[in-house]
PDB file of C-alpha atoms in Angstrom:
ATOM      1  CA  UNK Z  16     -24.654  -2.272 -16.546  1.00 44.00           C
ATOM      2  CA  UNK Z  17     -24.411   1.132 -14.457  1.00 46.00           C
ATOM      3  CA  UNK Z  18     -23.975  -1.151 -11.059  1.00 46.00           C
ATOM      4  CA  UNK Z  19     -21.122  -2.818 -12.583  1.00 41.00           C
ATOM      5  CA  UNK Z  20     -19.376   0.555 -13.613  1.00 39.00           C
ATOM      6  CA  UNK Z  21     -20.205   1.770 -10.019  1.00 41.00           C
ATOM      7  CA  UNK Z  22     -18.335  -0.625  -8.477  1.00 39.00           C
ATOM      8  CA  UNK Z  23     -15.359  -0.743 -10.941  1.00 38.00           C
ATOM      9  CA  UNK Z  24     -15.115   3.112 -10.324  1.00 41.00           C
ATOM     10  CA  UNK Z  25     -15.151   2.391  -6.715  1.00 36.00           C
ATOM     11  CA  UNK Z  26     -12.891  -0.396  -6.539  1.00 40.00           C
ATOM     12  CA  UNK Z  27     -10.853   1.665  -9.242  1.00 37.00           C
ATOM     13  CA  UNK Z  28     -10.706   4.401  -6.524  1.00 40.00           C
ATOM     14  CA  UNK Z  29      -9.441   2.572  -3.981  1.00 37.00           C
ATOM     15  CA  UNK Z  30      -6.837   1.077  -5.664  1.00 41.00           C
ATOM     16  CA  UNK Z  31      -5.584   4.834  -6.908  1.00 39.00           C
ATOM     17  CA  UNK Z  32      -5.528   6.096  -3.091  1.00 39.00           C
ATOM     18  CA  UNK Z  33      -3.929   2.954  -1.752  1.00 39.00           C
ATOM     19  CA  UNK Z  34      -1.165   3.624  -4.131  1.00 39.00           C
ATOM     20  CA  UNK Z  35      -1.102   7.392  -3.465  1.00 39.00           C
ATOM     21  CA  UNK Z  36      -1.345   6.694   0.307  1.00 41.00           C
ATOM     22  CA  UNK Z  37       0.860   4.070   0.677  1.00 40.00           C
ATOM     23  CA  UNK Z  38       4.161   6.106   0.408  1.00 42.00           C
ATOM     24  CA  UNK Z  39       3.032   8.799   3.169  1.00 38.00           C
ATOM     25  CA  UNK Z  40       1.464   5.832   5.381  1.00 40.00           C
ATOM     26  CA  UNK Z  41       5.038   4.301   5.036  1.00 43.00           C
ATOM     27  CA  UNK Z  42       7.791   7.416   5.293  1.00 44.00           C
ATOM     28  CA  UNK Z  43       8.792   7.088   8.463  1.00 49.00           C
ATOM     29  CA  UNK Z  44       9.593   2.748   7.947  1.00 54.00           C
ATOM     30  CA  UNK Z  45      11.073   3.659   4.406  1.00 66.00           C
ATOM     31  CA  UNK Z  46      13.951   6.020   5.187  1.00 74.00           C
ATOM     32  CA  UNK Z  47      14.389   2.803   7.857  1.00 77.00           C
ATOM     33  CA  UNK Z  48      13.948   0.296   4.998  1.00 84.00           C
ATOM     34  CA  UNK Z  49      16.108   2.182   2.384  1.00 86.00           C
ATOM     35  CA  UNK Z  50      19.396   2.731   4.826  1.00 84.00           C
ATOM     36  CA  UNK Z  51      19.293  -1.565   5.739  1.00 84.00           C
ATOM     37  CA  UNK Z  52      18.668  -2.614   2.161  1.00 85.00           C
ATOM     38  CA  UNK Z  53      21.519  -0.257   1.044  1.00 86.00           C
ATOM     39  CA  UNK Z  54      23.823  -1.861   3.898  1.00 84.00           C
ATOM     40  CA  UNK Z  55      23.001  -5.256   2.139  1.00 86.00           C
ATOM     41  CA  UNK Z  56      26.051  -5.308  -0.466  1.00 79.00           C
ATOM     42  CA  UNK Z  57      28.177  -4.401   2.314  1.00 80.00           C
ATOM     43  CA  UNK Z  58      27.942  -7.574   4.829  1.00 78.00           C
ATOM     44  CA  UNK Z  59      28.825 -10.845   4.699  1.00 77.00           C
ATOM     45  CA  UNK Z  60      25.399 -11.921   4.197  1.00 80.00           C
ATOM     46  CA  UNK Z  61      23.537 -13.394   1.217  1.00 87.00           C
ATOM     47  CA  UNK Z  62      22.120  -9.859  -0.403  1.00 88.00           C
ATOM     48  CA  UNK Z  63      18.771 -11.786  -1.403  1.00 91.00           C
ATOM     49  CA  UNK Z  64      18.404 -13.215   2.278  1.00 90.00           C
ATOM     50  CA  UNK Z  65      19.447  -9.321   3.682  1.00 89.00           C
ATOM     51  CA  UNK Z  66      16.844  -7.561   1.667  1.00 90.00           C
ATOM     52  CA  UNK Z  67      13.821 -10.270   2.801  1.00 91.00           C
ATOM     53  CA  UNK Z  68      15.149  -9.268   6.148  1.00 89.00           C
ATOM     54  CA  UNK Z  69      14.926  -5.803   6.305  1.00 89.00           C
ATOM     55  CA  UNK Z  70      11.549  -5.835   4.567  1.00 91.00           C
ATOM     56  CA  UNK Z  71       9.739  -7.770   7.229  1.00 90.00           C
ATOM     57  CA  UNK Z  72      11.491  -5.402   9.656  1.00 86.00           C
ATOM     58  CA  UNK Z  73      10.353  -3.225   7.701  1.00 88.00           C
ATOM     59  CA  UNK Z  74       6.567  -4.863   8.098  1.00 89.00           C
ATOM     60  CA  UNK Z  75       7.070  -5.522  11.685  1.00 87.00           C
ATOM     61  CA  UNK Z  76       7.868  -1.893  12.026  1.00 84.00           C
ATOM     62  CA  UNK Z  77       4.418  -0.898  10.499  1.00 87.00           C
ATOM     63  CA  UNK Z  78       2.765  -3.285  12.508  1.00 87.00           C
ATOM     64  CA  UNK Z  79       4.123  -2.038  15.754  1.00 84.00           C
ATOM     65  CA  UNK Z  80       5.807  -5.125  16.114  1.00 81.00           C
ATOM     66  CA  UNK Z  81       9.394  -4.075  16.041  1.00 73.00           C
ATOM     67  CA  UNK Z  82      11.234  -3.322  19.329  1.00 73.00           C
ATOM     68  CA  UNK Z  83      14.439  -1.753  19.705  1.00 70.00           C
ATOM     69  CA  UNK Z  84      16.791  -2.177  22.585  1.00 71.00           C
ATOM     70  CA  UNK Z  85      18.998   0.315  24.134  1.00 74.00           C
ATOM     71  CA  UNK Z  86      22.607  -0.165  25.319  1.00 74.00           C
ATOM     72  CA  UNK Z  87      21.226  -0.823  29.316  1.00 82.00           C
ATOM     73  CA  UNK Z  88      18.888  -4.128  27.932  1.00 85.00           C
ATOM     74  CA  UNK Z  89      22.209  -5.798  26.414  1.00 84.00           C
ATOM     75  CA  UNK Z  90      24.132  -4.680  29.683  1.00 87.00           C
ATOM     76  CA  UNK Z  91      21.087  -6.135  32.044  1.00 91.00           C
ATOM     77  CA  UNK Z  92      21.125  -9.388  29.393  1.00 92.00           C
ATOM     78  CA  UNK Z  93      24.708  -9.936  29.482  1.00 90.00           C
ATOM     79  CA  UNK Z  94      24.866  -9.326  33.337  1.00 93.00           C
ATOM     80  CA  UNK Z  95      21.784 -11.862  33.784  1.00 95.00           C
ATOM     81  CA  UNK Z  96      23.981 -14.451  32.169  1.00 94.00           C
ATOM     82  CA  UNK Z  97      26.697 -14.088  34.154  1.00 94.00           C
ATOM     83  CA  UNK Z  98      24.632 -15.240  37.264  1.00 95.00           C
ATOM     84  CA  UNK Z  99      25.198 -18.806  35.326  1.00 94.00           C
ATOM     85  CA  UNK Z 100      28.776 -19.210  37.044  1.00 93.00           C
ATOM     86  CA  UNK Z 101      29.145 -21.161  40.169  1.00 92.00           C
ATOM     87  CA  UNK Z 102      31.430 -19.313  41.946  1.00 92.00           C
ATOM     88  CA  UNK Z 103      31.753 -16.048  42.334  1.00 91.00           C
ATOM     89  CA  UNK Z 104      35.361 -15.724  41.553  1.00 88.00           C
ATOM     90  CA  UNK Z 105      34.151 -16.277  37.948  1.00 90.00           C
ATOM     91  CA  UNK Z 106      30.497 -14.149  37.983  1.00 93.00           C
ATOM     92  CA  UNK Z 107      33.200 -11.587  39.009  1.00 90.00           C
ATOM     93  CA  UNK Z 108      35.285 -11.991  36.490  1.00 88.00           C
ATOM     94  CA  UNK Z 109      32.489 -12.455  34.076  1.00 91.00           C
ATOM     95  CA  UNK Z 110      30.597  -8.882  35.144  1.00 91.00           C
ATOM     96  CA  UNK Z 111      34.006  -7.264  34.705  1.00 88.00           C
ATOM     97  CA  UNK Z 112      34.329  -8.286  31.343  1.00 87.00           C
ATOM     98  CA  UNK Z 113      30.355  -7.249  30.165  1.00 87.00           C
ATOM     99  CA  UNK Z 114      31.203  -3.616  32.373  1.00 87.00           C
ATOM    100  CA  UNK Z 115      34.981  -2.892  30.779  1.00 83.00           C
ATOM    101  CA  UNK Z 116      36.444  -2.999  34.396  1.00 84.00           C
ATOM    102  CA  UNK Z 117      40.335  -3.807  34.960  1.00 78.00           C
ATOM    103  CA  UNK Z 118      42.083  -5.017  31.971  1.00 80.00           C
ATOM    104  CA  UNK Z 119      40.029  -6.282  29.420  1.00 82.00           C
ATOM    105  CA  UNK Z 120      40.231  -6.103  25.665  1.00 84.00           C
ATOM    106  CA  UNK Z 121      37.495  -6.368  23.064  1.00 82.00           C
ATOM    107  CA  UNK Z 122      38.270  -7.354  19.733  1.00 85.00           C
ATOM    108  CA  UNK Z 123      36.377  -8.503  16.823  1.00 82.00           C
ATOM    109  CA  UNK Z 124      33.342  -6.910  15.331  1.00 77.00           C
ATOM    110  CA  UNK Z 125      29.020  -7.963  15.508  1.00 69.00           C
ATOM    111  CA  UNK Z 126      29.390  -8.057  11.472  1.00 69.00           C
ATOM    112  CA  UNK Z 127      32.111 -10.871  11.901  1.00 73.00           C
ATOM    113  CA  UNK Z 128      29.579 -12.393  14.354  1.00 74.00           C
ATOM    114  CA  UNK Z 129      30.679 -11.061  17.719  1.00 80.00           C
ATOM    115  CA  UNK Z 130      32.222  -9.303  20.415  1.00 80.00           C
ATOM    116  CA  UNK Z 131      35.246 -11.181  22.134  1.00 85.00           C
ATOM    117  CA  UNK Z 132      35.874  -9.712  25.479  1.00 84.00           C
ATOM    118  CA  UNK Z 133      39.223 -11.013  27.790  1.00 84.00           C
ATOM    119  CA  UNK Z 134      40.398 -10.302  30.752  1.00 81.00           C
ATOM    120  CA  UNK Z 135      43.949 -11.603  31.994  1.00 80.00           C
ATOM    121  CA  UNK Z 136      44.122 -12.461  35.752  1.00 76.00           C
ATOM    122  CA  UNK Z 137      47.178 -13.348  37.591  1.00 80.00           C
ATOM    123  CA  UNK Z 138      46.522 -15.418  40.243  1.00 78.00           C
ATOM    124  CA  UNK Z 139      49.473 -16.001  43.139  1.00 84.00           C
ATOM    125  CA  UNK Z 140      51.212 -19.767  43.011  1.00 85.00           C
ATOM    126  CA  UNK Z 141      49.522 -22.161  44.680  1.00 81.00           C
ATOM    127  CA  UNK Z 142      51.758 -24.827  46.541  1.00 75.00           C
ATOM    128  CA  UNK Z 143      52.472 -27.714  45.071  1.00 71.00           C
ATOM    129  CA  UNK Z 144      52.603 -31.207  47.417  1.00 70.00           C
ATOM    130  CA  UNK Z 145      56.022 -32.946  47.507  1.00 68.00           C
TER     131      UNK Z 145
END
C-alpha cells in the first residue's frame, strides 16, 4: 500500500511541475502564438483551420523546427526563378520587376493571395512586310 502512494505522489508531482513549468518553458512561443491566433478573425481564412495553424507553428517553434526568412531569401528565391526565361530580354525584365527597377507597379496584397508586380515596356515598331 505505501509503494502505491509513493508512486501516485510522484507521478502526482510531476504532473503539478509540468503544469507549473509549462508556461515559462513556453513564453517566448506564446507571445508568438497569442499575436497569430488573435490575427485569425481578421483573414480570409477559416478561423478553425488558422488557429490549428498557428499552434503547430507554434510546436514547430518549440521544437526548433521553425525557420524564418528574411527579405534577401525571397529576393534570392524570386531572382532564382527568373533564370527560368529563355531570353534574356525577359530574365531582364523579370529581375526588374522582383528589384522595383524602372516603372513597375505592385498592387494587391499576400492576404488576398499575392503580390502582382508590372512593368510596361515600349518597344520601337517593328516593320511590317508588304
Amino acid at each position: 500500500m505505501k509503494k502505491t502512494l509513493r508512486h501516485t505522489g510522484f507521478a502526482l508531482a510531476l504532473a503539478t511541475g509540468a503544469l507549473l513549468g509549462g508556461p515559462f518553458a513556453q513564453a517566448s512561443d506564446s507571445s508568438s502564438y497569442t499575436q497569430e491566433r488573435a490575427m485569425c478573425g481578421h483573414i480570409q481564412q477559416d478561423r478553425a483551420a488558422c488557429i490549428r495553424e498557428a499552434g503547430a507553428a507554434a510546436q514547430a517553434a518549440r521544437q526548433g523546427n521553425l525557420s524564418s526568412a528574411n527579405a534577401n531569401t525571397y529576393r534570392n528565391n524570386a531572382l532564382a526563378r527568373c533564370q527560368l526565361h529563355q531570353t534574356s530580354v525577359d530574365r531582364a525584365a523579370c529581375e526588374a520587376r522582383v528589384t522595383g527597377q524602372g516603372d513597375t507597379t505592385i498592387d494587391g496584397s499576400v492576404l488576398g493571395g499575392g503580390l502582382i508586380r508590372e512593368t510596361v515596356t515600349t518597344l520601337p515598331p517593328t516593320s511590317m512586310p508588304r
